Short mmCIF file of C-alpha atoms and ligand atoms in Angstrom, two decimals:
data_model
loop_
_atom_site.label_atom_id
_atom_site.label_comp_id
_atom_site.label_asym_id
_atom_site.label_seq_id
_atom_site.Cartn_x
_atom_site.Cartn_y
_atom_site.Cartn_z
CA MET A 1 14.29 -6.69 -34.30
CA LYS A 2 14.08 -6.10 -30.34
CA PRO A 3 11.23 -8.06 -28.27
CA ILE A 4 7.76 -5.73 -28.67
CA ILE A 5 6.09 -4.73 -25.26
CA ASP A 6 2.56 -4.72 -25.24
CA SER A 7 2.32 -1.83 -22.29
CA HIS A 8 -1.73 -2.05 -21.58
CA ALA A 9 -3.35 -5.48 -22.15
CA HIS A 10 -6.03 -7.06 -19.70
CA ILE A 11 -5.29 -10.17 -20.12
CA ASP A 12 -6.32 -11.33 -17.08
CA PHE A 13 -9.84 -11.05 -18.34
CA PRO A 14 -12.51 -13.98 -18.75
CA GLU A 15 -12.22 -13.14 -22.70
CA PHE A 16 -9.01 -15.23 -22.30
CA ASP A 17 -9.44 -18.08 -20.10
CA ASN A 18 -10.12 -20.58 -23.03
CA ASP A 19 -6.89 -19.95 -24.75
CA ARG A 20 -4.70 -17.83 -23.09
CA ASP A 21 -1.72 -20.38 -22.75
CA ALA A 22 -1.81 -20.74 -27.08
CA LEU A 23 -2.02 -16.58 -26.93
CA PHE A 24 1.12 -16.75 -25.14
CA LEU A 25 2.76 -19.18 -27.13
CA GLN A 26 1.51 -17.29 -30.83
CA MET A 27 3.03 -14.20 -29.13
CA ARG A 28 5.96 -15.04 -27.69
CA SER A 29 6.62 -16.51 -31.26
CA VAL A 30 6.42 -13.41 -33.18
CA GLY A 31 8.54 -11.75 -31.06
CA ILE A 32 5.65 -10.26 -28.16
CA GLU A 33 8.16 -10.96 -25.09
CA ASN A 34 5.76 -9.67 -22.42
CA VAL A 35 2.47 -7.64 -21.49
CA LEU A 36 1.60 -4.57 -19.05
CA ILE A 37 -1.77 -6.01 -17.14
CA PRO A 38 -3.11 -2.82 -15.81
CA GLY A 39 -5.90 -3.00 -13.00
CA VAL A 40 -9.78 -1.99 -12.90
CA SER A 41 -10.92 -2.79 -9.68
CA ALA A 42 -10.43 -4.15 -6.12
CA ASP A 43 -12.03 -7.01 -7.02
CA LYS A 44 -9.43 -7.99 -9.86
CA TRP A 45 -6.22 -7.62 -8.54
CA GLN A 46 -6.11 -11.10 -6.92
CA ARG A 47 -6.33 -12.76 -9.92
CA GLN A 48 -4.67 -9.82 -11.77
CA ILE A 49 -2.15 -11.03 -9.57
CA GLN A 50 -2.37 -14.56 -10.23
CA VAL A 51 -2.45 -14.51 -13.78
CA ALA A 52 1.17 -12.36 -13.92
CA LYS A 53 3.26 -15.00 -12.31
CA GLN A 54 1.45 -17.47 -14.17
CA TYR A 55 2.87 -16.16 -17.64
CA ASP A 56 5.79 -14.03 -16.10
CA CYS A 57 3.83 -10.42 -16.50
CA TYR A 58 3.81 -7.20 -15.69
CA TYR A 59 1.37 -5.70 -13.93
CA ALA A 60 0.09 -2.31 -12.20
CA LEU A 61 -2.75 -1.91 -9.13
CA GLY A 62 -5.07 0.59 -9.23
CA VAL A 63 -9.17 1.16 -10.03
CA HIS A 64 -10.26 2.64 -13.64
CA PRO A 65 -12.73 5.81 -13.04
CA TRP A 66 -15.21 3.99 -14.33
CA TYR A 67 -15.48 2.20 -11.37
CA SER A 68 -14.81 5.26 -8.73
CA GLU A 69 -18.30 4.91 -7.29
CA SER A 70 -17.51 1.62 -6.41
CA ALA A 71 -14.65 2.39 -4.50
CA SER A 72 -14.10 2.35 -0.95
CA THR A 73 -11.46 4.18 1.32
CA GLU A 74 -10.57 0.31 2.16
CA ASN A 75 -9.85 -0.29 -1.21
CA MET A 76 -7.35 2.65 -1.12
CA SER A 77 -5.35 1.28 2.17
CA ASP A 78 -5.42 -2.57 0.38
CA LEU A 79 -3.97 -0.93 -2.41
CA ARG A 80 -1.26 0.43 0.03
CA GLY A 81 -0.99 -2.58 1.90
CA ILE A 82 -0.38 -4.79 -0.89
CA LEU A 83 2.20 -2.52 -2.55
CA LYS A 84 4.29 -2.40 1.06
CA LEU A 85 4.25 -6.53 0.63
CA ARG A 86 4.98 -6.67 -2.79
CA LYS A 87 7.84 -4.16 -2.54
CA GLY A 88 10.36 -6.57 -3.85
CA ASP A 89 8.11 -7.87 -6.35
CA CYS A 90 10.03 -6.86 -9.80
CA ARG A 91 7.02 -7.55 -11.84
CA LEU A 92 4.53 -4.96 -10.21
CA VAL A 93 5.82 -2.08 -12.01
CA ALA A 94 3.40 0.40 -12.25
CA VAL A 95 -0.36 2.53 -10.41
CA GLY A 96 -3.42 1.87 -12.51
CA GLU A 97 -4.76 2.12 -14.47
CA CYS A 98 -6.39 5.59 -13.00
CA GLY A 99 -7.68 9.10 -14.48
CA LEU A 100 -11.02 10.62 -15.56
CA ASP A 101 -13.61 10.04 -18.04
CA LYS A 102 -15.99 12.67 -18.44
CA LEU A 103 -18.00 10.40 -20.79
CA HIS A 104 -18.44 8.09 -18.00
CA LYS A 105 -21.60 8.41 -15.69
CA SER A 106 -19.64 8.36 -12.42
CA ASN A 107 -19.10 11.46 -10.14
CA PHE A 108 -16.86 13.82 -11.67
CA THR A 109 -15.50 15.07 -8.09
CA THR A 110 -15.59 11.43 -7.12
CA GLN A 111 -13.43 10.45 -9.88
CA LEU A 112 -10.76 13.50 -8.84
CA ASN A 113 -10.43 12.35 -5.44
CA LEU A 114 -9.56 8.89 -6.36
CA PHE A 115 -7.46 9.78 -9.26
CA LYS A 116 -5.57 11.90 -6.75
CA GLU A 117 -5.40 9.36 -3.71
CA HIS A 118 -3.64 7.59 -6.83
CA ILE A 119 -1.07 10.11 -7.59
CA HIS A 120 -0.61 10.30 -3.86
CA ILE A 121 0.03 6.23 -3.33
CA ALA A 122 2.45 5.85 -7.07
CA MET A 123 4.52 8.95 -5.48
CA GLU A 124 4.80 7.47 -2.12
CA PHE A 125 5.96 4.00 -3.59
CA ASP A 126 8.01 5.60 -6.74
CA LEU A 127 6.36 3.83 -9.43
CA PRO A 128 4.74 5.53 -12.86
CA LEU A 129 0.93 6.20 -13.07
CA ILE A 130 -1.10 4.58 -15.89
CA MET A 131 -3.07 7.00 -17.21
CA HIS A 132 -6.92 6.45 -19.34
CA VAL A 133 -8.20 10.35 -19.58
CA VAL A 134 -11.26 10.60 -21.57
CA LYS A 135 -11.99 14.60 -22.63
CA ALA A 136 -10.77 15.69 -18.80
CA HIS A 137 -7.27 16.34 -19.83
CA GLU A 138 -6.98 20.18 -18.93
CA GLU A 139 -8.68 18.31 -15.75
CA VAL A 140 -5.30 15.65 -15.22
CA ILE A 141 -2.73 18.16 -16.68
CA LYS A 142 -3.52 20.43 -13.67
CA CYS A 143 -2.68 17.96 -11.54
CA LEU A 144 0.48 16.56 -13.26
CA ARG A 145 1.41 19.86 -12.76
CA THR A 146 -0.14 20.67 -9.15
CA GLU A 147 1.04 17.07 -7.53
CA SER A 148 3.83 16.95 -9.89
CA PRO A 149 4.61 12.94 -9.22
CA HIS A 150 8.22 12.12 -10.34
CA ARG A 151 8.15 8.80 -11.74
CA LYS A 152 5.91 10.04 -14.45
CA GLY A 153 3.59 7.60 -16.60
CA VAL A 154 1.50 7.07 -19.52
CA ILE A 155 -1.47 8.68 -21.17
CA HIS A 156 -2.77 5.62 -22.07
CA GLY A 157 -4.96 5.11 -25.58
CA PHE A 158 -3.83 8.40 -26.84
CA TYR A 159 -6.07 9.80 -29.26
CA GLY A 160 -5.28 13.43 -29.65
CA GLY A 161 -3.89 15.81 -31.89
CA PRO A 162 -0.14 16.90 -31.45
CA GLN A 163 -0.78 19.95 -29.50
CA LEU A 164 -2.17 18.18 -26.81
CA ALA A 165 0.57 15.62 -26.53
CA GLN A 166 3.61 18.06 -26.62
CA GLN A 167 1.63 19.11 -23.00
CA TYR A 168 2.03 15.59 -22.05
CA VAL A 169 5.39 14.71 -23.54
CA ASN A 170 6.86 18.49 -22.08
CA LEU A 171 5.78 17.48 -18.73
CA GLY A 172 7.64 14.18 -18.93
CA TYR A 173 4.76 11.49 -19.93
CA LYS A 174 4.92 8.93 -22.49
CA LEU A 175 1.85 8.32 -25.05
CA GLY A 176 0.39 4.81 -25.11
CA ILE A 177 -0.23 3.90 -28.98
CA GLY A 178 -2.73 1.26 -29.93
CA GLY A 179 -5.49 -0.15 -32.56
CA LEU A 180 -6.98 3.45 -32.71
CA LEU A 181 -4.04 4.19 -34.92
CA LEU A 182 -5.45 1.61 -37.57
CA ASN A 183 -8.64 3.08 -38.11
CA ASP A 184 -8.36 5.76 -40.59
CA ASN A 185 -11.01 8.18 -38.81
CA ALA A 186 -8.58 9.14 -36.71
CA PRO A 187 -6.34 12.18 -38.33
CA LYS A 188 -5.43 13.42 -35.45
CA LEU A 189 -4.07 10.80 -33.49
CA GLN A 190 -1.75 9.87 -37.03
CA GLN A 191 -0.91 13.87 -37.03
CA THR A 192 0.05 13.30 -33.26
CA VAL A 193 2.32 9.85 -34.01
CA ALA A 194 3.59 11.68 -37.51
CA GLN A 195 4.87 15.03 -35.58
CA LEU A 196 6.16 13.89 -32.51
CA PRO A 197 9.47 12.86 -31.32
CA LEU A 198 9.53 8.98 -31.27
CA GLU A 199 10.91 8.93 -27.98
CA SER A 200 7.39 10.14 -26.62
CA PHE A 201 5.24 6.65 -27.38
CA ILE A 202 4.66 2.98 -26.05
CA LEU A 203 2.95 0.65 -27.68
CA GLU A 204 -0.22 -0.75 -26.32
CA THR A 205 -3.54 -3.08 -27.42
CA ASP A 206 -6.03 -2.55 -24.41
CA SER A 207 -6.71 -5.82 -25.46
CA PRO A 208 -9.49 -7.12 -25.34
CA ALA A 209 -11.05 -4.03 -26.18
CA MET A 210 -10.38 -1.51 -29.11
CA THR A 211 -10.74 -4.23 -31.76
CA PRO A 212 -9.12 -2.60 -34.70
CA LYS A 213 -11.97 -1.52 -36.85
CA SER A 214 -10.45 -4.02 -39.72
CA SER A 215 -10.05 -6.55 -37.19
CA GLN A 216 -12.92 -9.67 -38.71
CA ASN A 217 -12.64 -10.65 -34.64
CA ASN A 218 -14.60 -9.47 -31.80
CA ARG A 219 -11.75 -9.45 -29.10
CA ASN A 220 -8.73 -7.56 -29.47
CA THR A 221 -5.11 -9.55 -29.03
CA PRO A 222 -1.37 -8.04 -28.18
CA LEU A 223 -1.72 -9.94 -31.79
CA ILE A 224 -2.31 -6.33 -33.63
CA LEU A 225 0.89 -4.83 -32.25
CA PRO A 226 3.43 -5.51 -35.40
CA GLU A 227 0.61 -3.77 -37.57
CA ILE A 228 0.52 -0.70 -35.00
CA ILE A 229 4.37 -0.87 -35.64
CA LYS A 230 4.06 -0.50 -39.03
CA LYS A 231 1.20 2.28 -39.34
CA MET A 232 4.20 4.16 -37.10
CA ALA A 233 7.03 3.63 -39.22
CA ASN A 234 5.04 5.25 -42.06
CA LEU A 235 3.97 7.67 -40.42
CA GLN A 236 6.92 8.27 -38.87
CA LYS A 237 9.00 7.32 -42.02
CA LYS A 238 11.22 5.35 -40.41
CA SER A 239 11.87 1.51 -40.19
CA ALA A 240 10.02 -1.06 -38.01
CA VAL A 241 12.86 -2.49 -36.76
CA ARG A 242 14.46 1.31 -35.37
CA ILE A 243 10.28 2.25 -34.30
CA SER A 244 9.95 -1.28 -32.31
CA GLU A 245 14.16 -0.28 -31.43
CA GLN A 246 12.62 2.98 -29.92
CA THR A 247 9.62 2.21 -28.28
CA PHE A 248 11.19 -1.29 -26.58
CA PHE A 249 13.82 1.53 -24.76
CA ASN A 250 10.84 4.12 -23.95
CA VAL A 251 8.80 0.80 -22.15
CA SER A 252 11.86 -0.82 -20.42
CA GLN A 253 12.56 3.42 -18.97
CA LEU A 254 9.01 3.85 -17.99
CA PHE A 255 8.28 1.22 -15.92
CA ASP A 256 12.20 0.07 -15.31
CA LEU A 257 11.70 -3.31 -16.77
ZN1 ZN B 301 -7.31 -0.73 -19.74
#
């Protein structure tokens, strides 16, 4: 089996402070070779860089839409500064997570301006985008069409149906598929995974969030990835080996790993 990469895990969060060493050992013993740690807010960037260095992980820097109201113009110039400084850092592979979330109380115009700023930064530094999109697909698709970032990116934690998925795929974007797929009340997502070409997907868990309903734990970890692969294999009517090979290829290609 090809190694597995979790393209979205907040492994820098304090939820993992007590057993991060053990978790990485366990992950690597079952073939989960690496994780990509997405950025959330400026105050967490240094800790993220430190964890990524210590465990030899990939990372991305950005401001999640939930934190858009507390993000300052200095944060964005700091982001440019760090990206310039770390131009040769092969672990820094994307800008994000960033995006739009209509279920969150943050002012939508503020979110939109910050999202566009992230797209511009991704274009300046020749990096792909990691996007968080909730109930704002029309606006995100419009931004991506207008700005047309050349390295494209991923819609992480994708939950939509095949039609919406196809719109992103037609624009050159990947869909991040995670623990939601294991919940039986996500029929639209299951249709998407069954119908779209395997080239459209990368794997993720969004750990420690998004714990599958079937799980006994209240913390999600990358260790659920083999279960997601198995479910994808069933829906795609392909072998688990084929799923892991293609998704490994997809993630490597998108982030130039
Ligand atoms: Zn996330």
